[in-house]
Amino acid sequence: MFEQLARVGKALGSGKRLELLDLLVQGSRGVVALAQAAGMNVTTTSAHLQILKQAGLVAADRDGTTIRYSLASGDVVALYGKLLEVASTHSADVEAAAKRLLGPDDTEAIGREELRRRVKAGDAIVVDVRPAAEYAAGHLPGALSIPLDELVDRLDELPDTVEVVAYCRGVYCTFSHDAVRLLAAKGRKAVRLADGILEWQVAGNKLSTDGESER
């Protein structure tokens, strides 16, 4: 029995496979799109996906000529979220790596409840700075999609009378940090959500999609 349980642990025992899970939290994708997003070749990506699939962590469905991969269920999202939480709590190396990844602690962060309060009061606008395809797959209710690489060219779409709250994939996603730095450099008042889509789902909150109000 423990050998079978260990298959799941082994599937999680790769940084590249964890990166693929992180991407799949954002929505289903084909192997080519996953390879491009993860900076891997298609063959290597496919091999990692097969290991995750054999462990029951991802599912594969055919969409025409494309096979799309997704997380097997919501409890896989919760498992991945708990892994990040435990690792960050008990491993100093994880926190050190996070500091190197995210850069200096020069951006203000707020929690989910404070985000709701500011939006309800009309004091803030929420901006999803992930790639557009990820936004389409599921985003915070009421959020505006402006991918990080489009932010400079689309500043005029953001009212300058309210604060911008940027968010991205999760607590270790750099996009929201970079977005707040960029907005501040342009004279805009901006903060970031302390976490992101991953933690939003783990907390039991629903996402909005392009085709429906919530999921």
C-alpha atoms as one frame of an Amber mdcrd trajectory, in Angstrom:
protein
   0.000   0.000   0.000   2.727   2.449   0.924   4.483   1.780  -2.377   1.321
   2.825  -4.194   1.027   5.940  -2.044   4.665   6.690  -2.831   3.830   6.939
  -6.539   2.060  10.215  -5.802   5.013  11.450  -3.778   7.415  10.501  -6.547
   5.284  12.334  -9.099   5.566  15.461  -6.957   9.320  15.003  -6.519  10.341
  17.124  -9.508  10.563  20.879  -9.786   9.494  20.745 -13.423   6.441  18.653
 -12.643   5.472  21.049  -9.864   5.796  23.893 -12.367   3.425  22.045 -14.704
   0.933  21.630 -11.861   1.236  25.342 -11.125   0.394  26.116 -14.743  -2.523
  23.667 -14.776  -3.993  25.362 -11.695  -4.552  28.304 -14.064  -6.549  26.159
 -16.522  -6.309  23.255 -18.958  -3.743  23.347 -21.772  -2.258  21.294 -24.557
   1.255  19.924 -24.285   2.714  22.520 -26.685   1.284  25.428 -24.691   2.530
  23.879 -21.450   5.990  23.343 -22.917   6.188  26.963 -24.061   4.989  28.323
 -20.713   7.402  26.127 -18.750  10.371  26.693 -21.055  10.758  22.986 -21.810
  10.732  21.005 -25.033   7.582  19.113 -25.968   9.092  15.644 -25.493  10.253
  16.358 -21.947   6.957  18.034 -21.072   4.982  15.077 -22.386   7.079  12.658
 -20.321   6.480  14.667 -17.143   2.740  14.821 -17.874   2.577  11.056 -18.269
   4.126  10.596 -14.815   1.590  13.000 -13.327  -1.215  11.235 -15.179  -0.117
   7.787 -13.997  -0.163   9.098 -10.427  -3.741  10.293 -10.922  -2.892  13.969
 -10.529  -3.772  15.127 -14.043  -6.362  14.093 -16.599  -6.157  14.167 -20.389
  -9.036  14.875 -22.769  -9.037  15.087 -26.548 -10.164  18.388 -28.076 -10.206
  17.731 -31.808  -6.636  16.849 -32.704  -5.260  18.281 -29.450  -4.977  16.492
 -26.121  -5.627  18.922 -23.312  -4.352  18.308 -19.809  -6.008  19.487 -16.611
  -5.763  18.789 -12.901  -7.683  15.634 -12.028  -9.870  17.346  -9.418 -10.105
  20.171  -6.946  -8.360  18.142  -4.272  -5.200  18.175  -6.419  -5.332  21.976
  -6.246  -5.646  21.688  -2.469  -2.752  19.187  -2.331  -0.492  21.491  -4.317
  -1.479  24.459  -2.177  -0.757  22.523   1.027   2.624  21.421  -0.347   3.593
  25.059  -0.890   2.366  26.007   2.563   4.252  23.211   4.339   7.427  23.793
   2.338   7.449  27.531   2.997   6.768  26.997   6.709   9.395  24.338   7.337
  12.148  24.963   4.788  14.373  28.008   5.054  15.705  27.176   1.591  12.249
  27.704   0.088  11.951  31.156   1.605  15.447  32.069   0.439  14.608  30.909
  -3.087  11.371  32.891  -2.990  13.226  36.075  -2.081  15.596  35.568  -5.008
  12.669  34.928  -7.342  10.391  37.763  -6.255  13.042  40.415  -5.747  13.147
  43.148  -3.100  10.298  43.572  -0.649   9.254  46.898  -2.154   5.573  46.340
  -2.951   2.569  46.549  -0.654   0.371  43.447  -0.388  -3.185  43.053   0.889
  -5.244  39.989   1.768  -8.455  38.709   0.206 -10.789  40.267   2.769  -9.155
  43.666   2.427  -9.418  43.322  -1.360 -13.147  42.712  -1.079 -13.548  45.674
   1.271 -11.744  48.105  -1.020 -13.597  46.937  -4.117 -16.976  47.112  -2.368
 -16.181  50.647  -1.214 -15.301  51.646  -4.773 -11.717  52.424  -3.767  -9.970
  49.849  -5.975 -10.023  48.116  -9.328  -8.748  44.534  -9.642  -6.384  43.702
 -12.506  -5.379  40.200 -13.571  -1.850  40.456 -14.985  -1.549  36.827 -16.094
  -1.592  35.891 -19.800  -5.006  36.390 -21.419  -5.637  32.647 -21.885  -5.279
  32.081 -18.147  -7.705  34.904 -17.415 -10.225  33.361 -19.833  -9.969  30.005
 -18.066 -10.903  31.541 -14.723 -10.364  34.812 -12.864 -11.409  36.732  -9.790
 -14.960  38.077 -10.160 -14.955  41.599 -11.586 -11.272  41.568 -12.513  -9.975
  43.312 -15.629  -7.500  41.441 -17.818  -4.319  43.351 -18.660  -1.359  40.958
 -19.081   1.891  42.239 -17.650   3.509  42.642 -21.073   0.605  44.872 -22.185
   0.373  46.994 -19.052   2.417  49.985 -20.232   0.459  50.314 -23.472  -2.920
  50.006 -21.730  -2.457  52.346 -18.776  -5.189  54.615 -20.090  -7.719  51.828
 -19.463  -7.132  52.185 -15.720  -8.886  55.039 -13.928  -6.430  57.183 -12.006
  -8.976  57.950  -9.278  -8.810  54.517  -7.647  -6.121  52.142  -6.499  -5.071
  49.218  -8.692  -4.867  45.793  -7.055  -2.840  43.414  -9.234  -2.858  39.647
  -8.868  -1.458  36.643 -10.713  -1.003  32.881 -10.328  -0.116  32.518  -6.676
   2.106  33.559  -3.823   5.283  32.778  -5.786   4.223  34.463  -9.039   6.370
  37.428 -10.074   3.851  39.106 -12.390   1.965  41.029  -9.711   5.181  42.244
  -8.067   6.459  43.535 -11.402   3.084  45.083 -12.233   2.984  47.080  -8.983
   6.565  48.284  -9.530   5.707  49.340 -13.080   2.518  51.146 -12.035   4.304
  52.935  -9.208   6.986  54.078 -11.636   4.202  55.573 -13.783   2.777  57.441
 -10.831  -0.175  55.138 -10.218  -1.258  53.966  -6.773  -1.046  50.185  -6.780
  -0.825  47.209  -4.440  -0.856  43.480  -5.045  -2.965  40.645  -3.711  -0.759
  38.737  -1.269  -1.483  35.458  -3.040  -3.315  34.550  -6.246  -5.537  32.187
  -8.199  -4.186  29.082  -6.464  -4.893  30.294  -2.951  -8.216  31.822  -4.009
  -9.398  28.353  -5.079  -7.913  26.561  -2.079  -9.883  28.915   0.178 -13.096
  27.752  -1.521 -13.745  30.925  -3.489 -15.295  30.720  -6.937 -13.775  31.937
 -10.191 -15.499  33.766 -13.010 -15.045  32.712 -16.621 -15.722  34.350 -19.959
 -18.692  32.139 -20.687 -20.323  32.059 -17.269 -20.571  34.166 -14.141 -18.819
  31.800 -11.741 -17.293  28.360 -11.399
